[in-house]
Structures are given as C-alpha cells and as structure tokens.
mmCIF file of C-alpha atoms and ligand atoms in Angstrom:
data_model
loop_
_atom_site.group_PDB
_atom_site.id
_atom_site.type_symbol
_atom_site.label_atom_id
_atom_site.label_comp_id
_atom_site.label_asym_id
_atom_site.label_seq_id
_atom_site.Cartn_x
_atom_site.Cartn_y
_atom_site.Cartn_z
ATOM 1 C CA MET T 20 30.890 36.948 -47.165
ATOM 2 C CA PHE T 21 32.328 33.057 -47.444
ATOM 3 C CA GLY T 22 33.641 32.882 -44.338
ATOM 4 C CA LEU T 23 30.592 33.991 -42.663
ATOM 5 C CA ILE T 24 28.347 31.319 -44.518
ATOM 6 C CA GLN T 25 31.437 28.934 -43.670
ATOM 7 C CA ASN T 26 31.303 30.264 -39.715
ATOM 8 C CA ARG T 27 27.428 29.665 -39.659
ATOM 9 C CA LEU T 28 27.682 26.001 -41.218
ATOM 10 C CA VAL T 29 29.988 25.025 -38.845
ATOM 11 C CA LEU T 30 27.886 26.605 -36.076
ATOM 12 C CA LYS T 31 24.833 24.660 -37.688
ATOM 13 C CA GLN T 32 27.109 21.528 -37.552
ATOM 14 C CA LYS T 33 27.995 21.777 -33.946
ATOM 15 C CA TYR T 34 24.424 22.636 -32.824
ATOM 16 C CA GLU T 35 23.012 19.377 -34.561
ATOM 17 C CA VAL T 36 25.897 17.264 -33.390
ATOM 18 C CA ARG T 37 25.372 18.427 -29.807
ATOM 19 C CA HIS T 38 21.373 18.269 -30.396
ATOM 20 C CA GLY T 39 21.837 15.143 -31.510
ATOM 21 C CA VAL T 40 24.196 13.752 -28.694
ATOM 22 C CA PHE T 41 21.262 15.280 -26.040
ATOM 23 C CA ALA T 42 18.616 13.535 -27.925
ATOM 24 C CA GLY T 43 20.629 10.257 -27.662
ATOM 25 C CA LEU T 44 21.170 10.893 -24.054
ATOM 26 C CA ARG T 45 17.839 11.203 -23.595
ATOM 27 C CA ALA T 46 16.436 8.248 -25.515
ATOM 28 C CA LEU T 47 19.217 6.540 -23.544
ATOM 29 C CA ALA T 48 17.798 7.764 -20.094
ATOM 30 C CA ALA T 49 14.416 6.863 -21.222
ATOM 31 C CA VAL T 50 15.389 3.246 -21.787
ATOM 32 C CA PHE T 51 17.165 2.873 -18.419
ATOM 33 C CA ALA T 52 14.012 4.643 -16.565
ATOM 34 C CA SER T 53 11.702 1.802 -18.593
ATOM 35 C CA VAL T 54 14.141 -0.975 -17.431
ATOM 36 C CA ALA T 55 14.280 0.456 -14.008
ATOM 37 C CA CYS T 56 10.476 0.796 -13.647
ATOM 38 C CA ALA T 57 9.999 -3.078 -14.845
ATOM 39 C CA HIS T 58 12.417 -3.928 -12.176
ATOM 40 C CA GLY T 59 10.603 -2.164 -9.322
ATOM 41 C CA LEU T 60 13.654 0.166 -9.230
ATOM 42 C CA ALA T 61 11.677 3.358 -9.177
ATOM 43 C CA ALA T 62 8.791 2.141 -6.771
ATOM 44 C CA GLU T 63 10.377 0.136 -4.006
ATOM 45 C CA LEU T 64 7.995 -0.045 -1.130
ATOM 46 C CA GLU T 65 9.398 -0.109 1.989
ATOM 47 C CA ILE T 66 7.716 -2.447 4.425
ATOM 48 C CA ARG T 67 8.772 -2.051 7.997
ATOM 49 C CA PHE T 68 7.695 -4.917 10.663
ATOM 50 C CA ALA T 69 7.305 -3.444 14.613
ATOM 51 C CA THR T 70 8.084 -6.546 16.761
ATOM 52 C CA ALA T 71 8.605 -6.239 20.611
ATOM 53 C CA TYR T 72 10.568 -9.579 20.848
ATOM 54 C CA ALA T 73 14.356 -9.865 20.929
ATOM 55 C CA ALA T 74 16.123 -10.682 17.465
ATOM 56 C CA ASP T 75 17.039 -13.951 18.359
ATOM 57 C CA ASN T 76 13.625 -15.106 19.709
ATOM 58 C CA PHE T 77 12.218 -18.141 17.674
ATOM 59 C CA GLN T 78 8.866 -15.730 16.737
ATOM 60 C CA THR T 79 11.479 -13.165 15.315
ATOM 61 C CA MET T 80 13.726 -15.211 13.484
ATOM 62 C CA ASN T 81 10.701 -16.845 11.674
ATOM 63 C CA LEU T 82 9.505 -13.549 10.831
ATOM 64 C CA GLN T 83 12.978 -12.502 9.340
ATOM 65 C CA GLN T 84 12.821 -15.753 7.360
ATOM 66 C CA PHE T 85 9.512 -14.431 5.968
ATOM 67 C CA ALA T 86 10.990 -11.031 5.061
ATOM 68 C CA ARG T 87 13.748 -12.650 3.194
ATOM 69 C CA GLU T 88 11.912 -14.889 1.455
ATOM 70 C CA VAL T 89 9.089 -12.264 0.360
ATOM 71 C CA ASN T 90 12.329 -9.785 -0.493
ATOM 72 C CA ASN T 91 13.879 -12.596 -2.682
ATOM 73 C CA VAL T 92 10.425 -13.033 -4.843
ATOM 74 C CA ALA T 93 9.334 -9.797 -4.792
ATOM 75 C CA GLY T 94 11.350 -8.809 -7.943
ATOM 76 C CA GLY T 95 12.440 -5.233 -6.200
ATOM 77 C CA GLN T 96 8.996 -4.094 -5.841
ATOM 78 C CA LEU T 97 9.289 -4.055 -2.047
ATOM 79 C CA LYS T 98 11.416 -4.432 0.747
ATOM 80 C CA MET T 99 10.502 -6.001 4.009
ATOM 81 C CA ALA T 100 12.638 -5.213 7.032
ATOM 82 C CA VAL T 101 12.197 -6.192 10.944
ATOM 83 C CA PHE T 102 12.539 -4.055 13.899
ATOM 84 C CA PRO T 103 12.869 -6.446 16.759
ATOM 85 C CA ALA T 104 12.783 -5.662 20.539
ATOM 86 C CA GLY T 105 10.675 -2.462 20.442
ATOM 87 C CA THR T 106 13.166 -0.521 18.265
ATOM 88 C CA LEU T 107 10.507 0.884 15.787
ATOM 89 C CA LEU T 108 7.827 0.734 18.218
ATOM 90 C CA LYS T 109 7.343 0.562 21.800
ATOM 91 C CA PRO T 110 5.705 -2.916 22.687
ATOM 92 C CA ALA T 111 2.306 -1.406 23.719
ATOM 93 C CA GLN T 112 2.314 1.114 20.671
ATOM 94 C CA ILE T 113 2.905 -1.437 17.865
ATOM 95 C CA PHE T 114 -0.738 -2.556 17.349
ATOM 96 C CA VAL T 115 -2.192 1.235 17.176
ATOM 97 C CA GLY T 116 1.038 2.527 15.603
ATOM 98 C CA VAL T 117 0.559 0.187 12.800
ATOM 99 C CA THR T 118 -3.320 1.456 12.135
ATOM 100 C CA GLU T 119 -1.998 5.052 12.475
ATOM 101 C CA GLY T 120 0.842 4.353 10.007
ATOM 102 C CA LYS T 121 3.640 4.505 12.023
ATOM 103 C CA ALA T 122 4.997 1.317 10.741
ATOM 104 C CA GLU T 123 3.412 -0.534 7.525
ATOM 105 C CA ALA T 124 3.295 -3.890 9.562
ATOM 106 C CA GLY T 125 3.620 -5.443 13.027
ATOM 107 C CA GLU T 126 3.754 -8.506 15.339
ATOM 108 C CA VAL T 127 1.760 -8.894 18.904
ATOM 109 C CA ILE T 128 0.694 -11.595 21.210
ATOM 110 C CA MET T 129 -3.036 -11.484 20.392
ATOM 111 C CA SER T 130 -4.380 -12.109 23.904
ATOM 112 C CA SER T 131 -2.715 -8.539 25.114
ATOM 113 C CA LEU T 132 -5.264 -6.758 23.563
ATOM 114 C CA ALA T 133 -8.536 -8.929 24.599
ATOM 115 C CA LYS T 134 -9.750 -5.512 26.354
ATOM 116 C CA GLU T 135 -10.094 -3.439 23.271
ATOM 117 C CA ILE T 136 -10.820 -6.504 21.221
ATOM 118 C CA PRO T 137 -12.370 -8.955 23.033
ATOM 119 C CA VAL T 138 -12.566 -11.702 20.163
ATOM 120 C CA PHE T 139 -8.511 -11.865 20.741
ATOM 121 C CA GLY T 140 -9.435 -13.008 24.124
ATOM 122 C CA VAL T 141 -10.577 -16.458 23.532
ATOM 123 C CA ASP T 142 -6.739 -17.222 22.781
ATOM 124 C CA SER T 143 -6.012 -17.091 26.593
ATOM 125 C CA LEU T 144 -9.094 -18.545 28.225
ATOM 126 C CA PRO T 145 -7.176 -20.511 30.982
ATOM 127 C CA PHE T 146 -7.096 -24.555 30.807
ATOM 128 C CA THR T 147 -9.001 -24.737 27.892
ATOM 129 C CA VAL T 148 -6.365 -26.069 25.052
ATOM 130 C CA ARG T 149 -4.810 -29.171 26.205
ATOM 131 C CA GLY T 150 -1.779 -29.299 23.752
ATOM 132 C CA TYR T 151 -0.640 -28.259 20.441
ATOM 133 C CA GLU T 152 -3.427 -30.054 18.674
ATOM 134 C CA ASP T 153 -6.291 -28.602 20.603
ATOM 135 C CA ALA T 154 -4.885 -24.974 20.210
ATOM 136 C CA TYR T 155 -4.519 -25.362 16.360
ATOM 137 C CA GLN T 156 -7.921 -26.644 16.233
ATOM 138 C CA LEU T 157 -8.678 -23.223 18.560
ATOM 139 C CA TRP T 158 -6.920 -21.210 15.744
ATOM 140 C CA MET T 159 -8.937 -22.962 12.866
ATOM 141 C CA ALA T 160 -12.137 -22.062 14.851
ATOM 142 C CA SER T 161 -11.335 -18.531 15.091
ATOM 143 C CA LYS T 162 -9.206 -17.310 12.373
ATOM 144 C CA GLN T 163 -12.196 -15.847 10.481
ATOM 145 C CA GLU T 164 -13.167 -13.673 13.528
ATOM 146 C CA VAL T 165 -9.768 -13.012 14.322
ATOM 147 C CA GLU T 166 -9.292 -12.143 10.389
ATOM 148 C CA LYS T 167 -12.779 -9.740 10.308
ATOM 149 C CA ALA T 168 -11.466 -8.001 13.527
ATOM 150 C CA LEU T 169 -8.286 -6.600 11.961
ATOM 151 C CA ASN T 170 -9.818 -6.028 8.665
ATOM 152 C CA LYS T 171 -12.223 -3.353 10.628
ATOM 153 C CA ARG T 172 -9.279 -1.614 11.531
ATOM 154 C CA GLY T 173 -7.599 -1.812 8.175
ATOM 155 C CA LEU T 174 -5.155 -4.617 8.754
ATOM 156 C CA LYS T 175 -4.463 -7.734 7.144
ATOM 157 C CA LEU T 176 -3.693 -11.148 8.726
ATOM 158 C CA LEU T 177 -0.351 -12.709 7.595
ATOM 159 C CA TYR T 178 0.185 -15.224 10.001
ATOM 160 C CA SER T 179 -0.132 -16.549 13.559
ATOM 161 C CA VAL T 180 2.220 -18.659 15.326
ATOM 162 C CA PRO T 181 1.623 -20.126 19.215
ATOM 163 C CA TRP T 182 4.458 -19.604 22.118
ATOM 164 C CA PRO T 183 4.913 -22.968 23.687
ATOM 165 C CA PRO T 184 2.498 -24.000 26.613
ATOM 166 C CA GLN T 185 2.480 -21.559 29.552
ATOM 167 C CA ASN T 186 3.565 -22.494 32.885
ATOM 168 C CA LEU T 187 4.180 -21.667 36.365
ATOM 169 C CA TYR T 188 7.415 -20.575 37.428
ATOM 170 C CA SER T 189 7.906 -19.627 41.174
ATOM 171 C CA ARG T 190 10.561 -18.931 43.451
ATOM 172 C CA LYS T 191 8.902 -21.008 46.718
ATOM 173 C CA PRO T 192 7.279 -24.553 45.851
ATOM 174 C CA LEU T 193 3.263 -24.532 45.093
ATOM 175 C CA THR T 194 1.269 -27.052 46.398
ATOM 176 C CA SER T 195 -2.474 -24.954 46.452
ATOM 177 C CA LEU T 196 -3.836 -21.820 45.623
ATOM 178 C CA ALA T 197 -3.230 -20.312 48.868
ATOM 179 C CA ASP T 198 0.413 -20.370 48.366
ATOM 180 C CA PHE T 199 -0.240 -17.479 45.831
ATOM 181 C CA LYS T 200 -2.145 -14.961 48.268
ATOM 182 C CA GLY T 201 -0.326 -11.969 48.648
ATOM 183 C CA MET T 202 2.528 -13.016 46.193
ATOM 184 C CA ARG T 203 3.425 -10.503 43.491
ATOM 185 C CA MET T 204 2.863 -12.123 39.858
ATOM 186 C CA ARG T 205 4.051 -10.952 36.471
ATOM 187 C CA SER T 206 1.032 -10.041 33.966
ATOM 188 C CA TYR T 207 1.533 -9.337 30.385
ATOM 189 C CA ASN T 208 -2.370 -9.641 29.385
ATOM 190 C CA PRO T 209 -6.017 -9.210 30.817
ATOM 191 C CA ALA T 210 -6.030 -13.190 31.600
ATOM 192 C CA SER T 211 -2.738 -13.283 33.682
ATOM 193 C CA GLU T 212 -3.924 -10.373 35.387
ATOM 194 C CA ARG T 213 -7.318 -11.720 36.226
ATOM 195 C CA ILE T 214 -5.663 -15.024 37.313
ATOM 196 C CA ALA T 215 -3.377 -13.011 39.831
ATOM 197 C CA GLU T 216 -6.727 -11.229 41.197
ATOM 198 C CA LEU T 217 -8.590 -14.419 41.473
ATOM 199 C CA ALA T 218 -5.593 -16.233 43.455
ATOM 200 C CA GLN T 219 -5.100 -13.060 45.402
ATOM 201 C CA ALA T 220 -1.691 -12.096 44.334
ATOM 202 C CA SER T 221 -0.925 -8.897 43.036
ATOM 203 C CA ALA T 222 -0.507 -8.383 39.187
ATOM 204 C CA VAL T 223 2.708 -6.617 38.040
ATOM 205 C CA PRO T 224 2.847 -5.991 34.445
ATOM 206 C CA ILE T 225 5.940 -6.202 32.868
ATOM 207 C CA GLN T 226 6.846 -6.401 28.849
ATOM 208 C CA VAL T 227 8.961 -9.482 28.375
ATOM 209 C CA ILE T 228 11.619 -7.319 26.974
ATOM 210 C CA ASP T 229 12.000 -5.759 30.519
ATOM 211 C CA LEU T 230 11.384 -9.389 32.041
ATOM 212 C CA GLU T 231 15.071 -10.538 32.473
ATOM 213 C CA LYS T 232 15.880 -7.222 34.378
ATOM 214 C CA ALA T 233 12.634 -7.303 36.691
ATOM 215 C CA ILE T 234 13.603 -11.035 37.351
ATOM 216 C CA ALA T 235 16.848 -10.304 38.562
ATOM 217 C CA SER T 236 15.843 -7.306 40.371
ATOM 218 C CA ASP T 237 13.187 -9.022 42.455
ATOM 219 C CA ARG T 238 9.891 -7.340 41.174
ATOM 220 C CA PHE T 239 8.031 -10.335 41.303
ATOM 221 C CA ASP T 240 7.659 -13.931 42.772
ATOM 222 C CA LEU T 241 5.465 -15.728 39.917
ATOM 223 C CA MET T 242 4.930 -15.932 36.621
ATOM 224 C CA ILE T 243 3.098 -17.747 33.824
ATOM 225 C CA THR T 244 5.055 -18.003 30.502
ATOM 226 C CA SER T 245 6.828 -20.571 28.355
ATOM 227 C CA SER T 246 9.993 -22.444 28.544
ATOM 228 C CA TRP T 247 11.533 -20.372 26.002
ATOM 229 C CA THR T 248 10.645 -17.312 27.719
ATOM 230 C CA GLY T 249 11.922 -18.551 30.644
ATOM 231 C CA VAL T 250 15.515 -19.705 29.347
ATOM 232 C CA GLU T 251 15.487 -16.233 27.497
ATOM 233 C CA THR T 252 14.969 -14.554 30.747
ATOM 234 C CA LYS T 253 17.666 -16.473 32.560
ATOM 235 C CA ALA T 254 14.554 -17.510 35.265
ATOM 236 C CA TRP T 255 16.964 -19.331 37.246
ATOM 237 C CA SER T 256 18.382 -16.469 38.457
ATOM 238 C CA LYS T 257 15.624 -16.158 41.178
ATOM 239 C CA MET T 258 13.094 -19.034 40.475
ATOM 240 C CA GLN T 259 13.903 -22.534 40.747
ATOM 241 C CA TYR T 260 10.574 -24.225 40.251
ATOM 242 C CA TYR T 261 8.644 -24.741 37.459
ATOM 243 C CA TYR T 262 5.422 -26.317 37.122
ATOM 244 C CA ARG T 263 3.526 -27.690 34.098
ATOM 245 C CA ALA T 264 0.074 -25.760 34.627
ATOM 246 C CA ASN T 265 -0.216 -25.702 30.868
ATOM 247 C CA ALA T 266 -2.705 -22.332 31.035
ATOM 248 C CA TRP T 267 -3.252 -21.663 27.733
ATOM 249 C CA ILE T 268 -1.361 -21.777 24.587
ATOM 250 C CA PRO T 269 -1.075 -17.869 23.277
ATOM 251 C CA LYS T 270 -0.410 -17.068 19.426
ATOM 252 C CA ASN T 271 1.208 -13.717 17.917
ATOM 253 C CA ILE T 272 -0.228 -12.543 14.972
ATOM 254 C CA VAL T 273 1.533 -10.965 12.233
ATOM 255 C CA PHE T 274 -0.297 -8.299 9.929
ATOM 256 C CA ILE T 275 0.075 -5.487 7.313
ATOM 257 C CA SER T 276 -1.560 -2.389 6.961
ATOM 258 C CA ASN T 277 -4.541 -2.986 4.222
ATOM 259 C CA LYS T 278 -3.318 0.228 2.434
ATOM 260 C CA ILE T 279 0.121 -0.708 2.177
ATOM 261 C CA PHE T 280 -0.888 -4.573 1.140
ATOM 262 C CA SER T 281 -3.047 -2.789 -1.782
ATOM 263 C CA ARG T 282 -0.617 -0.758 -3.529
ATOM 264 C CA LEU T 283 1.241 -4.294 -4.397
ATOM 265 C CA ASP T 284 0.331 -6.136 -7.779
ATOM 266 C CA ALA T 285 -1.520 -9.139 -7.539
ATOM 267 C CA ASP T 286 1.197 -11.508 -8.073
ATOM 268 C CA ILE T 287 3.208 -10.090 -5.433
ATOM 269 C CA GLN T 288 0.278 -9.997 -2.787
ATOM 270 C CA GLY T 289 -0.095 -13.861 -4.013
ATOM 271 C CA LYS T 290 3.630 -14.479 -3.180
ATOM 272 C CA ILE T 291 3.241 -12.590 0.133
ATOM 273 C CA MET T 292 0.331 -15.020 1.161
ATOM 274 C CA GLN T 293 2.438 -18.162 -0.019
ATOM 275 C CA ALA T 294 5.261 -17.466 1.973
ATOM 276 C CA ALA T 295 3.135 -16.326 4.890
ATOM 277 C CA GLU T 296 1.364 -19.814 5.015
ATOM 278 C CA GLN T 297 4.747 -21.486 5.075
ATOM 279 C CA ALA T 298 5.895 -18.962 7.924
ATOM 280 C CA GLU T 299 2.787 -20.175 10.159
ATOM 281 C CA LYS T 300 3.669 -23.840 9.312
ATOM 282 C CA ARG T 301 7.312 -23.249 10.060
ATOM 283 C CA GLY T 302 6.615 -21.131 13.306
ATOM 284 C CA TRP T 303 4.268 -23.836 14.769
ATOM 285 C CA ASP T 304 6.914 -26.587 14.496
ATOM 286 C CA MET T 305 9.465 -24.289 15.641
ATOM 287 C CA SER T 306 7.427 -23.670 18.976
ATOM 288 C CA ARG T 307 6.681 -27.122 19.715
ATOM 289 C CA ASP T 308 9.843 -28.627 18.864
ATOM 290 C CA SER T 309 11.652 -26.131 21.415
ATOM 291 C CA ASP T 310 9.470 -27.100 24.048
ATOM 292 C CA ALA T 311 11.228 -30.062 25.366
ATOM 293 C CA VAL T 312 14.927 -28.727 24.249
ATOM 294 C CA TYR T 313 13.892 -25.568 26.181
ATOM 295 C CA GLU T 314 12.688 -27.509 29.165
ATOM 296 C CA ASN T 315 16.001 -29.135 29.390
ATOM 297 C CA GLN T 316 17.807 -26.232 29.628
ATOM 298 C CA LEU T 317 15.835 -24.968 32.702
ATOM 299 C CA ARG T 318 16.593 -28.344 34.152
ATOM 300 C CA SER T 319 20.169 -27.882 33.273
ATOM 301 C CA ASN T 320 20.353 -24.761 34.821
ATOM 302 C CA LYS T 321 18.542 -26.351 38.434
ATOM 303 C CA ILE T 322 15.074 -25.406 37.773
ATOM 304 C CA LYS T 323 12.705 -28.082 39.285
ATOM 305 C CA VAL T 324 10.404 -28.931 36.216
ATOM 306 C CA ASP T 325 7.493 -30.802 37.543
ATOM 307 C CA ARG T 326 3.842 -31.212 36.984
ATOM 308 C CA VAL T 327 1.516 -29.900 38.987
ATOM 309 C CA ASP T 328 0.668 -31.124 42.657
ATOM 310 C CA ALA T 329 -3.035 -32.738 42.843
ATOM 311 C CA MET T 330 -4.348 -30.035 45.313
ATOM 312 C CA LEU T 331 -3.240 -27.121 43.196
ATOM 313 C CA ARG T 332 -4.237 -28.945 39.651
ATOM 314 C CA ASN T 333 -7.935 -28.936 41.229
ATOM 315 C CA ASN T 334 -7.353 -25.249 42.772
ATOM 316 C CA LEU T 335 -6.082 -23.782 39.170
ATOM 317 C CA ASP T 336 -8.910 -26.022 37.422
ATOM 318 C CA ARG T 337 -11.894 -24.147 39.454
ATOM 319 C CA LEU T 338 -10.271 -20.922 38.848
ATOM 320 C CA GLY T 339 -10.460 -21.382 35.254
ATOM 321 C CA GLU T 340 -13.974 -22.496 35.264
ATOM 322 C CA GLN T 341 -14.944 -19.109 37.342
ATOM 323 C CA PHE T 342 -12.549 -17.101 34.678
ATOM 324 C CA VAL T 343 -14.580 -18.894 31.693
ATOM 325 C CA ARG T 344 -18.230 -18.268 33.802
ATOM 326 C CA GLU T 345 -17.047 -14.640 33.884
ATOM 327 C CA TRP T 346 -16.160 -14.573 30.172
ATOM 328 C CA LEU T 347 -19.413 -16.072 29.032
ATOM 329 C CA LYS T 348 -21.558 -13.143 30.779
ATOM 330 C CA THR T 349 -19.963 -10.361 28.531
ATOM 331 C CA ALA T 350 -18.862 -12.470 25.514
ATOM 332 C CA SER T 351 -20.570 -11.860 22.304
ATOM 333 C CA ASN T 352 -22.260 -14.336 20.288
ATOM 334 C CA GLU T 353 -19.142 -14.588 17.814
ATOM 335 C CA GLU T 354 -16.778 -15.170 20.532
ATOM 336 C CA VAL T 355 -19.034 -18.127 22.013
ATOM 337 C CA ALA T 356 -19.635 -19.370 18.557
ATOM 338 C CA ILE T 357 -15.888 -19.934 18.419
ATOM 339 C CA LEU T 358 -15.824 -21.701 21.785
ATOM 340 C CA LEU T 359 -18.816 -24.000 20.436
ATOM 341 C CA LYS T 360 -17.162 -24.651 17.378
ATOM 342 C CA TYR T 361 -13.663 -25.596 18.812
ATOM 343 C CA THR T 362 -15.313 -27.670 21.711
ATOM 344 C CA THR T 363 -17.540 -29.681 19.247
ATOM 345 C CA GLU T 364 -14.995 -30.208 16.856
ATOM 346 C CA ARG T 365 -12.358 -31.614 19.705
ATOM 347 C CA SER T 366 -14.902 -33.825 21.054
ATOM 348 C CA MET T 367 -15.609 -35.595 17.936
ATOM 349 C CA LYS T 368 -11.772 -36.534 17.383
HETATM 350 N N1 PCA H 12 6.491 -15.266 26.096
HETATM 351 C C1 PCA H 12 5.742 -13.890 26.114
HETATM 352 C C2 PCA H 12 4.511 -14.167 25.709
HETATM 353 C C3 PCA H 12 4.222 -15.415 25.716
HETATM 354 C C4 PCA H 12 5.665 -16.143 26.052
HETATM 355 O O1 PCA H 12 5.728 -17.422 26.021
HETATM 356 C C5 PCA H 12 5.838 -13.439 27.408
HETATM 357 O O2 PCA H 12 6.223 -13.872 28.479
HETATM 358 O O3 PCA H 12 5.596 -11.790 27.643
#
C-alpha cells in the first residue's frame, strides 16, 4: 500500500516537472515569437522589382541602391530585390505584369506605353526639350498626371529618372532626311516608330536587351538612342556616325503595387518615399554626368560624334512640328495642359 502511494507520488512529481518544463518552453516560445514579430521576422514582405535593363546599366544600379537603402531602414518588415534584364518578366510584360500581381514592383520607360496610356506620350514629343533643365521642367509639369494614370491602374509612382538625350546613330553619313528613305530604323516606342514612318524608313522594333546582337547581325541601319545605350551595345561594331539630334530625354518610371504598399506601416512607407526621392535626384545626376563620358567612349571607339548638319536639322525640326500637330489632334485636355504649363514656365526663365 505504502509502495503504491509512493509510486503515485513519484509519478505526480514527474508529471509536474514535465508539465512545468513544457509550460516553461511554451512561455519561452511565446517570448521568441513576440521578439520575432517586433523585428518583423514573422511577416517579411518580399518586393520584387522587374526591369528590362541590364544589371550594370545606370538605371538598374540606381534601383539596386534604392532597394538596398530601403532594406537597411525597413527593420526586416520587407525585402526588396531587383530582377534585371527581363529575368522576372519579359520587358513588354512588366507594366501589365505588375498590375496583375506577377511582380510587386517594376521599372519601364514611360514613352513605350504611349499608346495604352496617352499621357506617357508627352515624354517623347520630338524636339520639345533642349536639355536636362527643360526635361526637369517637363517632369514637374507632368508628374501629377503620371501619378494619376498609375494610380488608376493600382500602382504608385516611386521615382522617375531620364536617359541621356536621344541621338542619331547611323552606318552612313546623314545630311538630310532624304538619306533616311528606305532605311531600317530601330524603334522602341511609338514616337520612334512614327518618326521612322514620317522619314519613309521602316521601323524595326527591338528591345534594348536584344540590341547588341541586332546591331552586330545587321538588323537595321539607323537608331535613336542615348550615348549610354550606344556604348552598352557596342554600336561601333556597325555604326560609325553619331549625331546630336537631341530628339527627346525620355524617362523611366519606377512603381510599386498600391496593394503591397498599403500593407506597410506608415513609418516604413515614409522611409520608402524618402529613399525614392533620393534615388530620383541621384539618377538625374548619374544620367547628366554620364553623357559626356559616354560620348567620349563612342569617340574612342572610332564613332564620329557630330552635330546635325543644317539641312537635316531643318528637316528634323519640321518633322517634329508635324508630329506635334498630329499629337495635338488626339491629345486630351490634360495632355495639352501639361505642354502648355511646361512651355509657359520655360518661357518665363
Ligand atoms: N536606351 C533605351 C531607352 C532610351 C535609351 O537611351 C533604349 O534604347 O531602348
């Protein structure tokens, strides 16, 4: 009898010890969980940026720096990652892909979407901006409408950075618009397509990630792009002439899904927007500073860097006027208001 009682006592003690240990472990686990939560470890949000441009392109390097900065200040609530060169979404799919939730964020060149979102077309009206100062003024005049257009599609603008001025590359010397006739001209947005048509050349659409190969394999004779892209694609492999036509200074936009952004604390949202403002400023500086350096690289690779001959300049300006006349016929009040605001402010400087 005594033995039995003793046995039960031992069992009871064992139970209590075990129970105590479990309770202790449970308490400890709860503490860990709350610490993890406080540091956001439990709910780290992945934000993937889809971009068409190569990892060593200045636009992508700027985006990577932005992502790093945000990750550093986000206290583990989120992790931004950049997928360059169309590795997450194909270049033409990036904008729609982010609206459909296939990526949380993305970067595109605004004017490539001018058909779908006409207000983006203001960014590539030919011969409308003379340099970076004008380009910035145009950005200030259009930013609100761009934000509205994005918002309508469930997207939030983070920042916008221009490419260097868009100039003319050619395999042969160009002295007038007649030289364009019958040529194959690479295009990357509706404006470059329309210019090819107006010049009686044929437009050959090619994404920048395919451009180096397309040049090397003789797929076209002429292109309008920046000094940067000419260097990146080794334009000198087939083209020896570069004219400063200064067609436009087109901008990329970097955006995030509103749904994702709204899941973040207000404090983190503020930090993201602060980093975005810095990225915009840094990107404009990178673009501006790179142009002369990259034109020099074109020169050292035996490309003749020149201004446009008087006759061709005249032809191009008239072509630009025709383009803008056509545009005015279909432009909405908002688009015309942007142009008016820009030209008015520019004339007051
Ligand atoms: N490079 C990109 C866009 C503008 C630029 O300078 C391209 O050629 O597609």
